[in-house]
Each structure stands twice: as C-alpha cells, then as structure tokens.
XYZ file of C-alpha atoms in Angstrom:
395
model
C 28.665 71.332 270.686
C 25.278 69.734 271.411
C 23.408 70.962 274.411
C 22.761 68.378 277.188
C 19.009 68.872 276.736
C 19.224 67.928 273.032
C 21.250 64.820 273.844
C 18.761 63.854 276.536
C 15.911 64.327 274.067
C 17.531 62.030 271.528
C 18.232 59.384 274.154
C 14.636 59.650 275.317
C 13.352 59.192 271.773
C 15.571 56.142 271.329
C 14.541 54.544 274.628
C 11.168 53.095 273.486
C 12.752 51.829 270.260
C 15.380 49.924 272.246
C 12.696 48.589 274.581
C 10.680 47.337 271.608
C 13.701 45.648 270.041
C 14.520 44.027 273.372
C 10.938 42.767 273.780
C 10.944 41.195 270.313
C 14.378 39.624 270.729
C 13.543 38.189 274.153
C 10.139 36.936 272.985
C 11.523 35.327 269.826
C 14.818 33.938 271.108
C 13.242 32.525 274.257
C 10.523 30.461 272.601
C 10.949 30.046 268.830
C 12.453 26.591 269.435
C 9.429 25.689 271.559
C 7.036 26.786 268.792
C 8.890 24.809 266.122
C 9.103 21.736 268.351
C 5.351 21.963 269.030
C 4.545 22.054 265.314
C 6.860 19.089 264.692
C 5.208 17.133 267.514
C 1.849 17.677 265.809
C 3.171 16.223 262.565
C 4.402 19.272 260.649
C 7.316 18.808 258.288
C 10.156 21.395 258.399
C 8.615 23.513 255.619
C 5.227 23.574 257.374
C 6.829 24.357 260.741
C 8.830 27.212 259.193
C 5.667 28.482 257.503
C 3.819 28.509 260.830
C 6.586 30.436 262.563
C 6.898 32.851 259.634
C 3.140 33.463 259.615
C 3.196 34.205 263.343
C 6.075 36.660 262.893
C 4.278 38.445 260.057
C 1.098 38.699 262.128
C 3.015 40.105 265.098
C 4.834 42.567 262.850
C 1.553 43.947 261.515
C -0.404 43.852 264.780
C 2.298 45.485 266.891
C 3.167 48.215 264.408
C -0.335 49.118 263.206
C -2.206 48.879 266.525
C 0.341 50.965 268.430
C 0.604 53.494 265.595
C -3.157 53.990 265.300
C -3.986 54.056 269.008
C -0.823 55.827 270.189
C -0.678 53.356 273.080
C 1.933 50.639 273.667
C -0.520 47.865 272.844
C 1.617 44.826 272.064
C 1.041 41.300 270.813
C 2.859 37.974 270.988
C 2.328 34.374 270.051
C 0.883 32.053 272.670
C 3.909 30.597 274.448
C 1.800 28.640 276.990
C -0.259 27.455 274.024
C 2.876 26.160 272.288
C 3.927 24.423 275.496
C 0.538 22.746 275.631
C 0.804 21.647 271.994
C 4.219 20.114 272.591
C 2.790 18.030 275.415
C -0.300 17.050 273.400
C 1.278 14.736 270.842
C -0.073 13.776 267.429
C -3.754 14.088 266.551
C -5.963 11.876 264.430
C -5.545 13.396 260.972
C -2.024 14.696 261.535
C -0.981 18.312 261.138
C -4.009 19.067 258.944
C -6.230 18.227 261.923
C -4.039 20.440 264.131
C -4.530 23.333 261.693
C -8.269 22.722 261.869
C -7.947 22.828 265.648
C -6.061 26.139 265.448
C -8.904 27.590 263.373
C -11.564 26.386 265.795
C -9.629 27.892 268.719
C -9.415 31.172 266.791
C -13.175 31.036 266.204
C -13.713 30.730 269.963
C -11.544 33.815 270.539
C -13.573 35.698 267.914
C -16.755 34.573 269.674
C -15.343 35.892 272.953
C -14.780 39.244 271.258
C -18.304 39.382 269.872
C -20.228 37.859 272.776
C -19.574 39.387 276.157
C -20.956 36.378 278.106
C -18.245 34.173 276.611
C -15.505 36.585 277.661
C -17.091 36.860 281.099
C -17.251 33.060 281.380
C -13.539 32.750 280.623
C -12.768 35.595 283.012
C -14.836 33.806 285.669
C -12.505 30.794 285.674
C -10.678 31.109 289.024
C -7.153 32.358 288.502
C -5.847 29.659 290.844
C -7.350 26.880 288.703
C -6.248 28.415 285.409
C -2.703 28.862 286.690
C -2.650 25.340 288.099
C -3.684 23.952 284.698
C -0.893 25.920 283.044
C 1.611 24.716 285.662
C 0.605 21.106 285.043
C 1.177 21.539 281.323
C 4.540 23.223 281.861
C 5.873 20.682 284.376
C 6.727 17.983 281.832
C 8.543 20.472 279.642
C 10.446 21.971 282.562
C 11.772 18.502 283.419
C 13.369 18.279 279.969
C 16.684 19.946 280.998
C 17.209 17.253 283.654
C 16.368 14.492 281.191
C 18.737 16.060 278.680
C 21.553 16.020 281.264
C 20.857 12.325 281.844
C 20.738 11.401 278.148
C 23.235 13.873 276.621
C 25.353 15.215 279.522
C 28.197 16.610 277.418
C 25.756 18.545 275.231
C 23.185 19.583 277.820
C 25.443 20.678 280.684
C 26.993 23.659 278.829
C 23.489 24.888 277.974
C 22.180 24.557 281.524
C 25.327 26.097 283.036
C 25.074 29.032 280.640
C 21.498 29.580 281.792
C 22.574 29.421 285.456
C 25.355 31.955 284.932
C 22.951 34.183 283.027
C 20.388 33.987 285.846
C 23.038 35.079 288.342
C 24.630 37.930 286.396
C 22.290 38.876 283.507
C 18.893 37.557 284.507
C 16.930 39.174 281.682
C 19.251 37.638 279.102
C 19.578 34.193 280.699
C 17.293 32.453 278.236
C 18.660 34.159 275.101
C 22.163 33.217 276.294
C 21.011 29.609 276.752
C 19.568 29.683 273.231
C 22.896 31.015 271.933
C 24.736 28.257 273.794
C 22.376 25.700 272.261
C 23.057 27.026 268.773
C 26.818 26.823 269.359
C 26.600 23.290 270.791
C 24.421 22.085 267.936
C 26.595 23.799 265.319
C 29.651 21.989 266.679
C 28.066 18.573 267.142
C 25.097 18.142 264.799
C 25.753 16.362 261.539
C 23.595 18.093 258.967
C 22.816 15.953 255.932
C 23.559 17.569 252.558
C 20.775 19.805 251.313
C 18.921 20.131 254.625
C 19.768 23.841 254.839
C 18.938 24.550 251.205
C 16.109 26.990 250.461
C 16.155 28.375 253.984
C 14.219 31.515 253.065
C 10.793 30.998 254.633
C 7.649 30.670 252.564
C 4.005 30.652 253.556
C 2.791 27.112 252.965
C -1.006 26.779 253.144
C -2.288 23.656 254.875
C -5.733 22.319 254.002
C -7.443 22.012 257.397
C -9.290 18.955 258.616
C -11.937 19.587 261.271
C -12.406 16.778 263.774
C -14.126 16.417 267.120
C -10.890 14.955 268.479
C -8.991 18.148 267.600
C -11.746 20.362 268.998
C -11.840 18.588 272.363
C -8.147 17.860 272.767
C -6.668 20.956 271.141
C -9.097 23.808 270.479
C -10.840 24.072 273.846
C -7.668 23.861 275.989
C -5.750 26.155 273.626
C -8.572 28.714 273.810
C -8.697 28.627 277.608
C -4.896 28.753 277.937
C -4.559 31.640 275.489
C -7.340 33.640 277.108
C -6.437 32.926 280.730
C -2.648 33.018 280.373
C -2.162 35.717 277.731
C -5.153 37.855 276.738
C -6.570 38.565 280.185
C -3.138 39.093 281.844
C -2.182 41.260 278.871
C -5.123 43.556 279.596
C -4.148 43.550 283.275
C -0.559 44.564 282.442
C -1.814 47.463 280.336
C -4.178 48.539 283.119
C -1.385 48.324 285.697
C 0.637 50.760 283.578
C -2.231 53.235 283.309
C -3.764 52.268 279.933
C -7.422 51.440 279.425
C -7.963 48.660 276.883
C -11.377 47.481 275.692
C -11.191 43.651 275.781
C -13.769 42.864 273.082
C -12.054 44.537 270.111
C -8.678 43.080 271.087
C -10.091 39.551 271.326
C -11.752 40.027 267.950
C -8.537 41.334 266.396
C -6.330 38.557 267.752
C -8.935 35.926 266.858
C -9.047 37.060 263.233
C -5.251 37.212 263.081
C -5.030 33.719 264.583
C -7.492 32.366 262.018
C -5.395 33.785 259.169
C -2.092 32.496 260.541
C -3.694 29.083 261.113
C -4.090 28.703 257.341
C -0.298 28.680 257.152
C 0.316 26.560 260.261
C 0.474 29.196 263.040
C -1.213 28.272 266.311
C -2.306 31.526 268.001
C -1.477 35.194 268.490
C -2.725 37.189 271.447
C -2.118 40.205 273.623
C 1.372 40.152 275.069
C 1.719 39.738 278.805
C 5.396 39.331 279.742
C 6.867 41.416 276.920
C 4.080 43.971 277.408
C 5.664 44.775 280.750
C 8.729 45.910 278.771
C 6.956 47.930 276.069
C 4.256 49.450 278.297
C 6.275 49.989 281.463
C 8.617 52.739 282.644
C 11.524 50.892 281.050
C 10.179 51.965 277.653
C 9.940 55.648 278.621
C 9.221 57.687 281.768
C 6.321 59.391 279.965
C 3.420 56.940 279.329
C 2.375 58.940 276.265
C 5.784 58.373 274.664
C 5.893 54.574 274.948
C 3.857 53.651 271.860
C 6.906 53.512 269.512
C 8.120 50.464 271.461
C 5.608 47.995 269.923
C 6.204 49.588 266.503
C 9.918 48.792 266.834
C 9.032 45.309 268.061
C 6.868 44.800 264.977
C 9.729 45.717 262.655
C 12.020 43.365 264.578
C 9.532 40.487 264.256
C 9.429 41.034 260.495
C 13.218 40.700 260.303
C 13.306 37.737 262.672
C 10.615 36.011 260.641
C 13.015 35.759 257.731
C 15.099 33.385 259.851
C 12.208 30.943 260.288
C 13.271 28.606 257.476
C 16.853 28.352 258.683
C 15.729 27.788 262.271
C 13.263 25.057 261.295
C 15.756 23.219 259.082
C 18.475 23.358 261.719
C 16.204 22.234 264.545
C 14.857 19.369 262.423
C 18.429 18.048 262.188
C 19.117 18.461 265.927
C 18.506 16.104 268.882
C 14.912 16.803 270.055
C 15.839 16.500 273.733
C 18.164 19.511 273.511
C 15.484 21.648 271.887
C 13.050 20.597 274.597
C 15.700 21.334 277.225
C 16.213 24.953 276.200
C 12.437 25.339 275.923
C 12.121 23.978 279.460
C 14.658 26.486 280.731
C 12.699 29.283 279.056
C 9.504 28.133 280.767
C 10.826 27.758 284.325
C 9.923 31.353 285.150
C 6.424 30.798 283.788
C 6.105 27.618 285.867
C 7.203 29.457 289.011
C 4.704 32.242 288.386
C 1.892 29.806 287.618
C 2.520 27.783 290.793
C 2.745 30.927 292.924
C -0.544 32.248 291.586
C -2.193 28.831 291.799
C -1.425 28.457 295.509
C -1.813 32.068 296.612
C -5.447 31.728 297.817
C -5.666 29.349 300.768
C -9.300 28.288 300.210
C -8.537 27.377 296.593
C -5.284 25.484 297.112
C -6.701 21.958 297.129
C -8.710 22.452 293.886
C -5.612 24.044 292.371
C -3.433 21.091 293.394
C -6.008 18.680 291.933
C -5.984 20.651 288.697
C -2.179 20.653 288.662
C -1.690 16.917 289.182
C -4.470 16.045 286.735
C -3.081 18.323 284.013
C 0.442 17.001 284.645
C -0.684 13.360 284.552
C -1.028 13.208 280.784
C -4.212 11.134 280.978
C -6.667 10.923 278.098
C -10.306 10.084 278.841
C -12.925 9.796 276.075
C -10.266 11.133 273.725
C -9.953 14.367 275.748
C -6.545 15.405 277.093
C -5.358 15.994 280.645
C -5.410 19.795 280.468
C -9.171 19.888 279.967
C -9.841 17.322 282.701
C -7.593 19.214 285.095
C -9.646 22.343 284.533
C -12.906 20.449 285.027
C -11.678 18.634 288.143
C -10.474 21.814 289.812
C -13.613 23.820 289.071
C -15.937 21.016 290.203
C -14.058 20.502 293.482
C -13.982 24.256 294.110
C -17.747 24.519 293.541
C -18.409 21.575 295.883
C -16.186 22.991 298.629
C -17.833 26.388 298.403
C -21.279 24.759 298.466
C -20.315 22.745 301.545
C -19.029 25.885 303.249
C -22.185 27.772 302.304
C -20.353 30.393 300.192
C-alpha cells in the first residue's frame, strides 16, 4: 500500500503539468478562431491561414518548452490575442496578405529593436497605462459587439452559443469560453454545409508567403501591432512574473520573441510574445505551491501547443466554410473579459480619464486619416491631450 506522502508527492509532480495543459487549452480554444478570422480578413486563403496558426503553435511549443527547461522558471509565451483582435478590425491592406506578412515582419523588427535598444523599450513602457488600455478597449469594442449582431442576424445559431457562455460564466467561469467554442463547433457541424473536398488535406503545412513591404502596412499594421503587443502582452507578462516572485530581464525576452515573430511571419503568423493571462496559471500558486517547482507547467504547455497545432488545417478549413458572424461572435465572447479589464485600467486614474476616453472613442471609431488607422490616432490623441492637460496644470 502506498504511503500518503508518496501519493502526495506524485500529485504534486502532476500539478504543474495539469496547469500547463490547462493554460494551453484555454489559450488555444479561446482564441484560435479569432486568429484564423484575422488572417482571413487580411486576405489569407485557408491554406495560408492554417499555415500561420500552425507556425504560431510550433513557435509556442519551442519557446515554452525550451525557455522554461533552460531557465527552470515558469516563463511562458503566447500569441498576441489583442494583436489578432486589432488585425480583424483592420481590414484588407494594399497588397493583400503579402503586405500583411511584410507588416508582421516589420512589427517583429520593432520588437527586436526594443530588445536591443533600451530607450525604445523605455519609450514603450512610458506610454501611460490608461492610454494603452483605452486604445486596446477601443479595438476590442467592435469585436465584442459581434455576439449581439450574431443574435440579430442568426438568432437560432447564435443564441445557443451565447447561452452556453452565460451558463459557463455562472457555474464554470474558467471554462466558459472553451464551452462556447465547443457549442460553436457543434452548431456549425449540425448546420454548415461543407462543399465536397473542403476538408481534404487537413494536415497543416507551413506555407511560405513572399512578403511585400509597404508604408501603408507599416503605418496601419506594424506600428499599432508593435504597441499593442508590447503594452498588452510583453510588459504585463513581465509584471505577472514579477508578481509571482520571478525576476525577468526584459531585453532578452523581447529579443527572443521578436526573432520568433519574424520567423513565424514568413509562414503567415502575426506575433508571439510573453504570456500574460495564461502566465498567471503557469507561474502562480495554481501550478504548484513551491515557486521552484512550477517550471514544468510551460513545458507541458509547449507539448500541448505542438499537438494542437496539428489541428490547424482542419480548423481553418472548417471555419472557412462557416458563417463569419458566428466566428466573430465566439471571438467577441472570448474578448469580453479583456475588454472589461482594459476599460477598468483605462479609467482607474482620475486625472487621466478624459485622455483615456478620447483614446477609446477614437480607436473605436474606425477612422482612417492619411492612410493610418484609428488605433494609432487614438494613441496619439490620448497622449497629446494628456501632455497638454499636465502642462496646463503645471505637472
């Protein structure tokens, strides 16, 4: 008969593995539809969209497993979910998906520059959190309205998905979004008419895309994607690690994620970065009571991402045959928590509320001025107003 201490030891050893699997499943199931929809909105065909998702999964598999193994810390990585939300709201670029891939590479180059040049990282870190969160909230608002639009346009299909999410939020909050994704899959499987051959060759393949570098893509895609990824993922990711007692040097992590993003961009992936939300699972007490024993969690997450990546082709083919509004609806449900957090953080400092609101409404407006999108102008408007108010107040 096993001694209680031996059983406890085995359970303790399994705990970080389960936490890592949970982090990967939640991260993937909650937003893979958003990522695929973003690539499609930029002009990617199903094979290119599947390639981008597969490349991201491979990058996360390697980064999570190798970094945690070498450093013996629960350093974890994810794709840029706010970045994907931004891309979905951006629309097509001049030059199509090839121009988007060029934009991904230029955004990755900016992240690499932030890792090499401390002033760049400091400049991004100096962006007021209220303004950065307000910009993110403005980007997310349109997507978070999608469930309501879906109920209006496809009530019989959308209502079961939304109701599943509501029930999940009440009884199994952590699994609400994965349950909504599962409900979406069931609804689409029962109602979507898939044309013959669309699900053939569903094993994913890395499809290289010859990039096209344009000023339009740099201004409309690269700069906002860089700011969003840094402000919404990389910097909060470092903060999450610090909050759990781990010291992380920002420069090397920015350099690592920038290089990984540049490589995945060749195959259609948009950006990888330090994890923020899922890092709270792999680096927190939920992974293990002992901080020194939590590093296997990202390793397990990396293995899970490798397995999940093999589903990229099937997911892309199925989503391509599905009503776009339903895919956007489940993505909107997944992003409601992010919207709530962004709005809370944007309005938390009283002296910065008006600049934050200006940033929010500008980013949510969808305007394009001089070929530059609303997200960038929202950031500029908020920072300029904040500077003027502080100057007027003599601060």
